[in-house]
Tab-separated table of C-alpha atoms and ligand atoms in Angstrom:
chain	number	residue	atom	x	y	z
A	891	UNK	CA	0.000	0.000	0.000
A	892	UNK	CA	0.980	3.558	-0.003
A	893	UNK	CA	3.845	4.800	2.191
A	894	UNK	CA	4.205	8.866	3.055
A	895	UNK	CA	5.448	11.408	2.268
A	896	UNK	CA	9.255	12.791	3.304
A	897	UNK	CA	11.973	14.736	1.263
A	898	UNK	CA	15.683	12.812	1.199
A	899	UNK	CA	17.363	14.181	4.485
A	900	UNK	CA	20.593	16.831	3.635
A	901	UNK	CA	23.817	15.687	3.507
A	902	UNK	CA	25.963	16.800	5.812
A	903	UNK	CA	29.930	17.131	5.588
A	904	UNK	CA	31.918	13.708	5.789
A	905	UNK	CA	30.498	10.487	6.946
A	906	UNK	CA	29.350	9.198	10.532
A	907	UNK	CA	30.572	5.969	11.901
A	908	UNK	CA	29.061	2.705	12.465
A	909	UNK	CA	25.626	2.447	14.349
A	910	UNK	CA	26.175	0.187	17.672
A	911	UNK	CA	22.773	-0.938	19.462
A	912	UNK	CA	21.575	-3.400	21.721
A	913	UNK	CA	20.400	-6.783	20.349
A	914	UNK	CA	17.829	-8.348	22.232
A	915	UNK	CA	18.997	-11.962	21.011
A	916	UNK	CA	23.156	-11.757	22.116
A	917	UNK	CA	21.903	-9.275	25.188
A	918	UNK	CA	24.955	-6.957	24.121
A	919	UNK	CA	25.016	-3.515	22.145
A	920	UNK	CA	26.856	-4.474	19.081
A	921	UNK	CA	28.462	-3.038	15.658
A	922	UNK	CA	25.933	-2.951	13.120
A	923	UNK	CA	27.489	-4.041	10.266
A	924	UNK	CA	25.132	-3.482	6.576
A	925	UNK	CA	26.319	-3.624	3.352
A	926	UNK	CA	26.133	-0.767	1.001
A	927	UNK	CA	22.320	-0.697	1.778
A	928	UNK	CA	21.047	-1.692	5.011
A	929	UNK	CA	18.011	-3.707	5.421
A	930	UNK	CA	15.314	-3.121	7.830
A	931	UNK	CA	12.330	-3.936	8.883
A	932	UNK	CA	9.827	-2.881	11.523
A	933	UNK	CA	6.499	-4.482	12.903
A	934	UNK	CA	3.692	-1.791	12.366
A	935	UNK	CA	0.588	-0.662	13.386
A	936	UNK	CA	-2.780	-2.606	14.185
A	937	UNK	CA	-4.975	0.288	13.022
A	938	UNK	CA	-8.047	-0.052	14.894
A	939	UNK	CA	-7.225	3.426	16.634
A	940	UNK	CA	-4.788	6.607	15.793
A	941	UNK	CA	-1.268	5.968	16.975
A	942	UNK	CA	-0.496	7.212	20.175
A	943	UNK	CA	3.325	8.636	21.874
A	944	UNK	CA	4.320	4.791	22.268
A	945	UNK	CA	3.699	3.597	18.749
A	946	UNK	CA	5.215	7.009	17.752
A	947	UNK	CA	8.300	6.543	19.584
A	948	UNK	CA	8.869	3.374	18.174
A	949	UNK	CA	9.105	4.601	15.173
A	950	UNK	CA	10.980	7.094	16.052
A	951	UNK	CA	13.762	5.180	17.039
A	952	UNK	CA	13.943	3.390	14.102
A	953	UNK	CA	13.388	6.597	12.254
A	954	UNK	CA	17.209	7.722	14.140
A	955	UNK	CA	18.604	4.150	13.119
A	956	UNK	CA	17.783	4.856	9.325
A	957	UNK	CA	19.136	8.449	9.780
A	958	UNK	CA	22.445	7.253	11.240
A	959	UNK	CA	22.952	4.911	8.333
A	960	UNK	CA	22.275	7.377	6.106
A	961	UNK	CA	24.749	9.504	7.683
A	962	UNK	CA	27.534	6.630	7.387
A	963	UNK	CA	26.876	6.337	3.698
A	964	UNK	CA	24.130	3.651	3.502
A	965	UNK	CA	21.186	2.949	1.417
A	966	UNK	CA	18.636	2.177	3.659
A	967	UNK	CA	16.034	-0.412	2.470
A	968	UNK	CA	13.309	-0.248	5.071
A	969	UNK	CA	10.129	-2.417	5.618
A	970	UNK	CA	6.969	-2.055	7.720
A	971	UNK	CA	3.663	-3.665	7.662
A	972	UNK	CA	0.400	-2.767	8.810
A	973	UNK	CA	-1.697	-5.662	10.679
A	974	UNK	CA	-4.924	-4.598	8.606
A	975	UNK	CA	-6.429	-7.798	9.210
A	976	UNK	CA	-6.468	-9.016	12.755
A	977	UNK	CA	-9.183	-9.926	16.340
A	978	UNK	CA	-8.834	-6.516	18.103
A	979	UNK	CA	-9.981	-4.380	14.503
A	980	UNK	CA	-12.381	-6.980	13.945
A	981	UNK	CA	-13.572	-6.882	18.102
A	982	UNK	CA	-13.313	-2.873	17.360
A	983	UNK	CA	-15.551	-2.672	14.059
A	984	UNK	CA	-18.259	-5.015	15.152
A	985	UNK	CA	-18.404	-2.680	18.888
A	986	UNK	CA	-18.727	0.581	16.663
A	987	UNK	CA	-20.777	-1.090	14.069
A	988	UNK	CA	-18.210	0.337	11.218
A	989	UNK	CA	-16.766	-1.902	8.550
A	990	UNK	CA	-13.508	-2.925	9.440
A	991	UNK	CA	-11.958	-2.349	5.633
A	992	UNK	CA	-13.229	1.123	6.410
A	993	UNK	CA	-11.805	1.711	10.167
A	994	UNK	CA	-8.083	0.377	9.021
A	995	UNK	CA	-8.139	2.767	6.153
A	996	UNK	CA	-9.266	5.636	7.836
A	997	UNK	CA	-6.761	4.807	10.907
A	998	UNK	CA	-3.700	4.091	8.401
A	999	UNK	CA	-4.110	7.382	6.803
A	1000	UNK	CA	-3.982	9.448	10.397
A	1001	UNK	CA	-1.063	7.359	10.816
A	1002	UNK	CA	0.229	8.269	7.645
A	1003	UNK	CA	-0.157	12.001	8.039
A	1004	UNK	CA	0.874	11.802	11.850
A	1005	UNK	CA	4.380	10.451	10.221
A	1006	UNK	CA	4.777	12.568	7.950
A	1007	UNK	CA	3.924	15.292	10.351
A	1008	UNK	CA	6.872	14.388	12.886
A	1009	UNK	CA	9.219	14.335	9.944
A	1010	UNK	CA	9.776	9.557	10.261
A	1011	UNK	CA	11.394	8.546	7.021
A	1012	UNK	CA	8.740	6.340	5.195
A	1013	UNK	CA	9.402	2.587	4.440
A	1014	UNK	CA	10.704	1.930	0.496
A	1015	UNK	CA	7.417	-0.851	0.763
A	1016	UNK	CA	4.489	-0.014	3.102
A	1017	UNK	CA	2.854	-3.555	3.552
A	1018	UNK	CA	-0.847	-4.636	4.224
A	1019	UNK	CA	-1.514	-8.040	5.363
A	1020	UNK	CA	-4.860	-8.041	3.300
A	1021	UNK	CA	-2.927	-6.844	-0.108
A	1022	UNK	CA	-0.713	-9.923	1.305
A	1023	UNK	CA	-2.805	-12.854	2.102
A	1024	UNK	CA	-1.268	-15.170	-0.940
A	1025	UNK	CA	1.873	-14.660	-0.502
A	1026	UNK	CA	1.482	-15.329	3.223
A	1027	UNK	CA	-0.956	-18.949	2.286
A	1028	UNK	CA	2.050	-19.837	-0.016
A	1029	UNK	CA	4.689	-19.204	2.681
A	1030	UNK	CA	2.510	-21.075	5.064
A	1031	UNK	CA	2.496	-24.084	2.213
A	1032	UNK	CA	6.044	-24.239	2.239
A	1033	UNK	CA	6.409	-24.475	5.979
A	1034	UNK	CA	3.464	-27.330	5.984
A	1035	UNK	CA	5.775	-29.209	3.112
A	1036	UNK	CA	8.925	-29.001	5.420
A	1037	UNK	CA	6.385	-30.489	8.286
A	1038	UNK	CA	6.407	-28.200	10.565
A	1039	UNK	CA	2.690	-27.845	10.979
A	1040	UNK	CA	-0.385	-29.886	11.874
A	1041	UNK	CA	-4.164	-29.151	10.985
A	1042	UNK	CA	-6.182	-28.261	13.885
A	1043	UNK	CA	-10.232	-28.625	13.115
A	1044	UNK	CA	-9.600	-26.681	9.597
A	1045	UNK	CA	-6.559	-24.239	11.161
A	1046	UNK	CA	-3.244	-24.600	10.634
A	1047	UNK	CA	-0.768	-24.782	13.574
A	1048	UNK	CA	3.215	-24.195	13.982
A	1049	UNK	CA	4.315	-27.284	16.128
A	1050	UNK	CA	7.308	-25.510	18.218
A	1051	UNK	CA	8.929	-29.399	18.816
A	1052	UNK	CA	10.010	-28.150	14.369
A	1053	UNK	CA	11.750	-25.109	15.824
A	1054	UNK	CA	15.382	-26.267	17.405
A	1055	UNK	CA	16.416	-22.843	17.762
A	1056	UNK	CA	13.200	-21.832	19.621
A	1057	UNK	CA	14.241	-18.631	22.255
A	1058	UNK	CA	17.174	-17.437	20.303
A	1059	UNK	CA	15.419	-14.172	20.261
A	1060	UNK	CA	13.843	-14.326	23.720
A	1061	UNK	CA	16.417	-15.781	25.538
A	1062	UNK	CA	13.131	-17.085	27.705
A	1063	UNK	CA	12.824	-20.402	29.360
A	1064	UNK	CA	9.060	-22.236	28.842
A	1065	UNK	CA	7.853	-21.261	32.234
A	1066	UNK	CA	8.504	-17.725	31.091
A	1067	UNK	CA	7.346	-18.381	27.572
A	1068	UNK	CA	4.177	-19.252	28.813
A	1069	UNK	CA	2.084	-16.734	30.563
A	1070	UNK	CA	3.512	-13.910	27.959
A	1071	UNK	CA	2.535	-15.886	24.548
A	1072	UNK	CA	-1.405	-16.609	26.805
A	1073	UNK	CA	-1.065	-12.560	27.703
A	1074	UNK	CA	-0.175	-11.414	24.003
A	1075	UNK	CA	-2.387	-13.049	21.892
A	1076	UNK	CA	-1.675	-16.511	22.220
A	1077	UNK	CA	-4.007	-19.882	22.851
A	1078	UNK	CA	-1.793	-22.097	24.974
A	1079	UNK	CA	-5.212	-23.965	26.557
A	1080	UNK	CA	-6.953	-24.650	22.926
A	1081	UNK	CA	-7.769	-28.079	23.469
A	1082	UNK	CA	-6.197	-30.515	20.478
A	1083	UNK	CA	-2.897	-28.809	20.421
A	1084	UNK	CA	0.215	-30.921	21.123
A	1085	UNK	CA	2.300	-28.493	22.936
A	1086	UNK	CA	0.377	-25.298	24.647
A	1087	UNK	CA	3.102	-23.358	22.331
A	1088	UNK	CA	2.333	-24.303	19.346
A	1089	UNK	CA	0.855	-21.108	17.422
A	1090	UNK	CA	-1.733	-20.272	15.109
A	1091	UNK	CA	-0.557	-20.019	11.236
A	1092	UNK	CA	-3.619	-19.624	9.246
A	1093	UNK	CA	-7.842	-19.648	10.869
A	1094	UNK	CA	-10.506	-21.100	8.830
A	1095	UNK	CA	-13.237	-19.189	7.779
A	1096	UNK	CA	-15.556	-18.266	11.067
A	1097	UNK	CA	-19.091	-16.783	10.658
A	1098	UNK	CA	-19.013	-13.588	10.310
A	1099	UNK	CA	-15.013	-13.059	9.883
A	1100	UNK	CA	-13.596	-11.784	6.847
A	1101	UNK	CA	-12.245	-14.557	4.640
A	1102	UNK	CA	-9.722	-14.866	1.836
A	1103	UNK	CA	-9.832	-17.771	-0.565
A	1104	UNK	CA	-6.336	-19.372	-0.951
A	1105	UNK	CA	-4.814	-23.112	-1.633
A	1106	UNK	CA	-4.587	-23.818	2.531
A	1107	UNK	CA	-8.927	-23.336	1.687
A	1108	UNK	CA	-10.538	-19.971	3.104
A	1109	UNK	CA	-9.485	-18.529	6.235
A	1110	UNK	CA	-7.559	-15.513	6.927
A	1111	UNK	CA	-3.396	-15.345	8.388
A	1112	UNK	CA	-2.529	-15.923	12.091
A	1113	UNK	CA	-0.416	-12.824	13.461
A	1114	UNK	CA	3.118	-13.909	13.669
A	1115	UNK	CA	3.489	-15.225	10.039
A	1116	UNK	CA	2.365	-11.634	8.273
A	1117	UNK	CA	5.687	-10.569	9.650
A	1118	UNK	CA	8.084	-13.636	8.885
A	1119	UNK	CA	6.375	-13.910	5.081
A	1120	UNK	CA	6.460	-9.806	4.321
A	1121	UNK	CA	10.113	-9.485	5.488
A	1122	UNK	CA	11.165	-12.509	3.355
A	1123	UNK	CA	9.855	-11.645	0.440
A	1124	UNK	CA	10.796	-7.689	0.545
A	1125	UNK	CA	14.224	-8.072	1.963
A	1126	UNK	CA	15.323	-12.009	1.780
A	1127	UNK	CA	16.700	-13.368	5.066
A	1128	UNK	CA	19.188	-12.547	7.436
A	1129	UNK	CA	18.329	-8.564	6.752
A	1130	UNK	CA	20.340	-6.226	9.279
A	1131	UNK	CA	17.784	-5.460	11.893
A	1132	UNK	CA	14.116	-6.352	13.145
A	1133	UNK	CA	12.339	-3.593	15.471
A	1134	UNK	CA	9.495	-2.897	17.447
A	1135	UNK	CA	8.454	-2.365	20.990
A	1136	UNK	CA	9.608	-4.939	23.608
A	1137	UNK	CA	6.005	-6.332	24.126
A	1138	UNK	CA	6.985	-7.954	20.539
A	1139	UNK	CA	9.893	-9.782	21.923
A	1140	UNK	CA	7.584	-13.035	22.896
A	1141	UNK	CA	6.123	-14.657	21.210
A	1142	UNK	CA	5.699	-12.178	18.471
A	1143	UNK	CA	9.789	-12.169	16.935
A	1144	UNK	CA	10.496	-15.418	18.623
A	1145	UNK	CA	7.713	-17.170	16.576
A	1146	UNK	CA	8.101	-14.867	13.422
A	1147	UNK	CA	12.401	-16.122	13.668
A	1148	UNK	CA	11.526	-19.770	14.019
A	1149	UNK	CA	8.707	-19.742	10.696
A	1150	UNK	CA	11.904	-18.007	8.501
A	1151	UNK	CA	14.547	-20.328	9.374
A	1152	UNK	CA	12.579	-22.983	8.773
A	1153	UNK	CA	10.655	-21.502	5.403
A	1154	UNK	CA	14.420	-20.570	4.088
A	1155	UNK	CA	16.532	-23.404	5.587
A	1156	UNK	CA	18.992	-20.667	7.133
A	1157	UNK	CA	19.103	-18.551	9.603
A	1158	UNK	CA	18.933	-15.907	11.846
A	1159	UNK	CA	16.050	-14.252	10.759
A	1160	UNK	CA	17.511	-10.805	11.283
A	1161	UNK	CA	20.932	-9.879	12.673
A	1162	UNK	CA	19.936	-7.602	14.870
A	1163	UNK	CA	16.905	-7.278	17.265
A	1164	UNK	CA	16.229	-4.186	18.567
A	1165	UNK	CA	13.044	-3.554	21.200
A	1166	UNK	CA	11.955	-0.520	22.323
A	1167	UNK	CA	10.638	0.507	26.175
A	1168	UNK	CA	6.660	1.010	26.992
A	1169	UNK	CA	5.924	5.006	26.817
A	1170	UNK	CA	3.601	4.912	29.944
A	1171	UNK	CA	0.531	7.278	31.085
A	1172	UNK	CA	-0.499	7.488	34.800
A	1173	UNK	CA	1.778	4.680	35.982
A	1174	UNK	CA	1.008	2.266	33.303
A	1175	UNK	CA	2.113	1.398	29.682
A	1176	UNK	CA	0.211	3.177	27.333
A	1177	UNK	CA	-2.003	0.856	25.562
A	1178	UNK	CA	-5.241	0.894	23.165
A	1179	UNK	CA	-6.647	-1.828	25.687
A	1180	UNK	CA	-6.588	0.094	28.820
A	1181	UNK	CA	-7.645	3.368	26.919
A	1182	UNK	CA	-5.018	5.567	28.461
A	1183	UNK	CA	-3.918	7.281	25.304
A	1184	UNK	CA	-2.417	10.700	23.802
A	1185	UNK	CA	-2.824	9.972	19.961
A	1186	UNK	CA	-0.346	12.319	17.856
A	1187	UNK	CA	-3.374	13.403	15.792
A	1188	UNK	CA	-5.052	14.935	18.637
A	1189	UNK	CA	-1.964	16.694	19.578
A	1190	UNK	CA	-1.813	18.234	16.423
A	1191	UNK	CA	-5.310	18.793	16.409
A	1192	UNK	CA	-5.008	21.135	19.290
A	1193	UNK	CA	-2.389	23.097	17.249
A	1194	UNK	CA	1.079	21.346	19.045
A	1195	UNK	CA	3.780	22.098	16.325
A	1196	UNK	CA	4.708	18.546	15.540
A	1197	UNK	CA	8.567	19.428	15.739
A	1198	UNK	CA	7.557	20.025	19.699
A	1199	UNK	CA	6.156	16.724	19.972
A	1200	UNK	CA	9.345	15.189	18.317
A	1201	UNK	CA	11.655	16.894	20.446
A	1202	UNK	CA	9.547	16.013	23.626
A	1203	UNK	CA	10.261	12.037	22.702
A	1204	UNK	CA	13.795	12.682	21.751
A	1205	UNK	CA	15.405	12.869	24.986
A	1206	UNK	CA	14.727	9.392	26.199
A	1207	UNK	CA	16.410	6.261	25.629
A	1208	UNK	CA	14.766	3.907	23.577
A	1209	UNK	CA	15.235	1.024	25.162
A	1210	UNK	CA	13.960	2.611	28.900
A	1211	UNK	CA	10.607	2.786	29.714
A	1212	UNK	CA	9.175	6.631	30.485
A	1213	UNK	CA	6.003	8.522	31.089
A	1214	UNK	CA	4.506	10.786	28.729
A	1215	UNK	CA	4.026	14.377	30.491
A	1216	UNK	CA	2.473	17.928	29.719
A	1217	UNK	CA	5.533	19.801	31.280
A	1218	UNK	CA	7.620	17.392	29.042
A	1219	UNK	CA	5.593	18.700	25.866
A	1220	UNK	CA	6.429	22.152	27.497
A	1221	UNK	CA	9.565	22.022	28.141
A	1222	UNK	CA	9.981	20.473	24.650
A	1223	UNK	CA	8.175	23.241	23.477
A	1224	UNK	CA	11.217	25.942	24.764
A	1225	UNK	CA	13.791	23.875	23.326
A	1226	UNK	CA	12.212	24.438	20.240
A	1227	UNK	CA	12.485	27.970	20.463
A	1228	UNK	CA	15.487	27.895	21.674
A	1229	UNK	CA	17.564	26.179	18.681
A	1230	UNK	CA	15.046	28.067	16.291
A	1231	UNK	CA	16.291	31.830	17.477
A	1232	UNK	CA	19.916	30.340	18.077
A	1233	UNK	CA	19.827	28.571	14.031
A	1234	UNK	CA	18.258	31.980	13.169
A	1235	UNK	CA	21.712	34.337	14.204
A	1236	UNK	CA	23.543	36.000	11.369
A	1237	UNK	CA	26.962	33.469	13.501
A	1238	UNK	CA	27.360	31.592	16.082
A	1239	UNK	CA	30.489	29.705	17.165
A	1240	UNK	CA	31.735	26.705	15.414
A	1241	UNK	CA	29.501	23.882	14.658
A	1242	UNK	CA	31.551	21.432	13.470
A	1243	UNK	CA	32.089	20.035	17.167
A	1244	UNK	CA	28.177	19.856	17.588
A	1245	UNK	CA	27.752	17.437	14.255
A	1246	UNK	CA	30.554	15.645	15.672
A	1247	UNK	CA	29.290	14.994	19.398
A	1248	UNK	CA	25.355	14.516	17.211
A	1249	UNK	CA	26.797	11.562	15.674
A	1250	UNK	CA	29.080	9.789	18.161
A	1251	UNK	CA	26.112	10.053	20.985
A	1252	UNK	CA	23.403	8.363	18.016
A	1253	UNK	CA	26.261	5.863	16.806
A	1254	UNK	CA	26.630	4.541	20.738
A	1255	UNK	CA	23.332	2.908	20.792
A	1256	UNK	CA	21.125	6.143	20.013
A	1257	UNK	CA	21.940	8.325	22.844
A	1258	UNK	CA	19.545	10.897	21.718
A	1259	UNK	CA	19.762	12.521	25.111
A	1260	UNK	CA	23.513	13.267	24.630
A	1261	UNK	CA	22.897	14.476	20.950
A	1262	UNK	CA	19.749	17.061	22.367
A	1263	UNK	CA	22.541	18.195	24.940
A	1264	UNK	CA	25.120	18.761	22.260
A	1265	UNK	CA	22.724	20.928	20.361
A	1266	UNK	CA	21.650	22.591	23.513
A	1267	UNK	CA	25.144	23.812	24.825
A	1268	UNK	CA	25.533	25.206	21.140
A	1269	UNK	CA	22.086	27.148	21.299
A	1270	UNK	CA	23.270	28.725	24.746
A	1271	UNK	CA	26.634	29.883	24.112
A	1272	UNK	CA	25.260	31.341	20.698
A	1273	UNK	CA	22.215	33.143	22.205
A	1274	UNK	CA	24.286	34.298	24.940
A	1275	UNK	CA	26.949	35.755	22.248
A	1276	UNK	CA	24.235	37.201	20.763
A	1277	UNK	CA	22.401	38.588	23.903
A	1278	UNK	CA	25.844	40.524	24.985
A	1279	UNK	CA	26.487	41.915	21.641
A	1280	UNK	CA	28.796	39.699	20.000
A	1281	UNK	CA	25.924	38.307	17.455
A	1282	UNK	CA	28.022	39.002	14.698
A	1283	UNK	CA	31.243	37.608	16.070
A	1284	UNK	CA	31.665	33.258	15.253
A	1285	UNK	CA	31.313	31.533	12.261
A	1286	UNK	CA	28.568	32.886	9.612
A	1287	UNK	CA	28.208	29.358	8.833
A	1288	UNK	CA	27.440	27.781	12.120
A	1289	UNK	CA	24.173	28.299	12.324
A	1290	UNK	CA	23.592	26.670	9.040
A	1291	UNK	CA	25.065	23.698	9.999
A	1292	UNK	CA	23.014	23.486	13.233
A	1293	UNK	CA	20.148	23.158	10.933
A	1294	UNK	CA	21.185	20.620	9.082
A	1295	UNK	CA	22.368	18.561	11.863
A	1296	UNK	CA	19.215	19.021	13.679
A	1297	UNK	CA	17.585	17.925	10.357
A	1298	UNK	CA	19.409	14.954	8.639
A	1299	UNK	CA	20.219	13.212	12.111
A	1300	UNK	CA	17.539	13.918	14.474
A	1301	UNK	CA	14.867	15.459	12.334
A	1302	UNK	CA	13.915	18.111	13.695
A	1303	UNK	CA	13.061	21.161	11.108
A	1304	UNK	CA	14.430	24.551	12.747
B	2568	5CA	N1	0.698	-4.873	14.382
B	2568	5CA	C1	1.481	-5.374	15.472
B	2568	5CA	C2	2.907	-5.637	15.066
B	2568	5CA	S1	3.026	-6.724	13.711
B	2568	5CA	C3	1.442	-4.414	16.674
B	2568	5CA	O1	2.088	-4.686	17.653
B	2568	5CA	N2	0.677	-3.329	16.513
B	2568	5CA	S2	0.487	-2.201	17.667
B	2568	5CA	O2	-0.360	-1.198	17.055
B	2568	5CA	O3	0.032	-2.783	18.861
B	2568	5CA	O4	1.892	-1.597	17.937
B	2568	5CA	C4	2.627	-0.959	16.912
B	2568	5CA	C5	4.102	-0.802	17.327
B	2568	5CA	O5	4.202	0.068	18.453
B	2568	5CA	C6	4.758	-2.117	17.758
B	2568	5CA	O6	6.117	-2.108	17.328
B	2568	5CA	C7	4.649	-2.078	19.255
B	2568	5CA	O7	5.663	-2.853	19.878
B	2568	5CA	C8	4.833	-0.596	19.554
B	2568	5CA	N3	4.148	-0.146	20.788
B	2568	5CA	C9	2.895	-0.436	21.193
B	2568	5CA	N4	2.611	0.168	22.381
B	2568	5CA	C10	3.722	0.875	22.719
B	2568	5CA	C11	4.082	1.705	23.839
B	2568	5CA	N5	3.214	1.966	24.826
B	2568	5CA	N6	5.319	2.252	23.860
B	2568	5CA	C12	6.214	2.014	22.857
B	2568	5CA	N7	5.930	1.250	21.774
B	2568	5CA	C13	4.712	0.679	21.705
B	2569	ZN	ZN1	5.094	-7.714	13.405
């Protein structure tokens, strides 16, 4: 389906270095280590509601990976889906009475303008799992003719005994594994099953439901297997990183891993995985089940300069858990002014030390905080020149520079 809209970031003098982040699977920040283009791909919205600041900084984060490539002289080939097809839009439309077709549409295209809006790169391919549902039946074939399922009253079941390198991803014993794959999704107490584990590939038709016809009869594709069938076929295996929150760690990437290595015969699925923290709300994680939202539409609805709401992410770490706030959006809100009237000066004193300190704090596992700072300590001294008459004194070309930094590596328009 459609992706949105961006222009190409600038280019800013030299190169940056390599990108190190944390990989869930080794539990160690490591060297990223692409070819000339790096491939990545990120699990997407389920769009029965408007994204809120968690899904939002999520992308974010992978919005600073693809920047930092970029930066070290990468093409970036990046992926995302969009679970268009799945229980909660269906449990949504039938509460609302809408059509479902109609609530993901509407739903994709806030999300599409709210990315646009903060200024995320868009994926090369933006993928549906309905505009998908044949490639996904044939790449749940080809795991059936390597044996690795069983039929289940009409549904077709992963047996996790066919997946030796089960919790590669995870790290997680079964006794772990357990309550988070009944808590996210899962149906470890469906009687029939041979191992509680085992996980749902492809559901027969149900009254009511939505149904596709395909050769595995008509039904409609289990959750994990959009992910492990899109990514295959868009960027082949062993692509150099797979994102998302860290509720997605189990089952959802474990699961997803296990169906490519044993659709492609090799393996790992990704060489990287990279989970982001829970953005919380009133002491809990912010989630369309528990209703304690702010969507990025609203926000911009109520006039918020979408730069604001950027910057008021930026300063936390992506892989630690934080609570949205109004002062944050506030005090997000003066930074902004800030680096505008400082990038605005006729000078202001060198900038080539702020684009260095931008990228070493986003190459050492996105340490956006550090890179805000960097910025920050530039905006003071030059306001402060400025404010005791030196304005015109420093570099005519610093503030430029700022600008560009601000845009092509954390992408923020000044
Ligand atoms: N469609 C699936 C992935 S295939 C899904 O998880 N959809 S979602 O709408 O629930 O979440 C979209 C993305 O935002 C996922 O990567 C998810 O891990 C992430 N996410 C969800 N809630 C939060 C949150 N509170 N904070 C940070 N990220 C979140
Ligand atoms: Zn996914």
């Amino acid at each position: 389906m459609r992706s949105w809209p961006a222009s190409d970031p600038v280019r800013l003098p030299g190169t940056g270095g390599p990108l190190r982040v944390h990989d869930t699977a080794s539990g160690t920040v490591r060297t990223t280590d692409p070819g000339p283009t790096a491939r990545m791909y990120v699990c997407g919205i389920t769009p029965y509601d408007a994204a809120h600041i968690g899904h939002a900084f999520t992308y974010l984060t992978f919005d600073l990976v693809g920047r930092v490539w970029r930066d070290a002289g990468h093409e970036v080939d990046y992926v995302q889906n969009t679970t268009d097809i799945d229980d909660p839009l269906l449990e949504r439309a039938a509460a609302t009475g809408e059509d479902w077709r109609a609530l993901a549409d509407r739903e994709i295209q806030v999300f599409r303008d709210d990315m646009a809006a903060l200024r995320v790169l868009p994926p090369r391919a933006y993928v549906g799992v309905v505009e998908s549902v044949d490639l996904i039946a044939a790449f749940v074939e080809r795991l059936r003719e390597r044996g690795a399922t069983y039929d289940l009253d009409g549904d077709v079941y992963y047996a996790v005994q066919s997946a030796p390198h089960f919790g590669e991803v995870s790290g997680l014993d079964r006794a772990a594994m357990l309550p988070l794959f009944a808590e996210r999704g899962g149906d470890p107490d469906r009687p029939g099953k041979k191992d509680p584990l085992d996980w749902l590939l492809w559901r027969a038709e149900r009254p009511g439901e939505p149904a596709w016809d395909t050769p595995l009869g008509r039904g409609r594709p289990g959750w994990h297997v959009e992910c492990s069938a899109i990514s295959l076929h868009e960027l082949g295996m062993g692509f150099d990183l797979n994102g998302g929150g860290d509720d997605l760690v189990f089952p959802h990437h474990e699961m997803g891993a296990a169906e490519a290595r044993c659709a492609s015969g090799t393996g790992p699925h990704a060489r990287a995985y990279v989970h982001v923290g829970m953005v919380g709300l009133d002491g809990e994680k912010m989630s369309k089940s528990r209703g304690n939202l702010v969507f990025v539409s609203r926000l911009r609805e109520q006039g918020v300069d979408p730069m604001a709401i950027r910057l008021a992410m930026l300063p936390h770490h992506y892989r630690t858990a934080w609570e949205w706030t109004d002062d944050a959006l506030e005090g997000a809100r003066s930074r902004l002014e800030r680096w505008r009237a400082a990038a605005a000066l006729p000078a202001g004193p060198d900038a080539m030390p702020v684009l260095a300190a931008v990228r070493a704090a986003l190459a050492d596992d996105l340490d956006a905080a550090a890179a805000v700072a960097a910025v920050d300590a530039w905006a003071d001294a030059a306001l402060a020149a400025a404010g005791s008459g030196a304005g015109d004194a420093g570099d005519p070309a610093a503030p430029a520079l700022v600008r560009d930094v601000a845009d092509a590596l954390l992408g923020v328009a000044l």
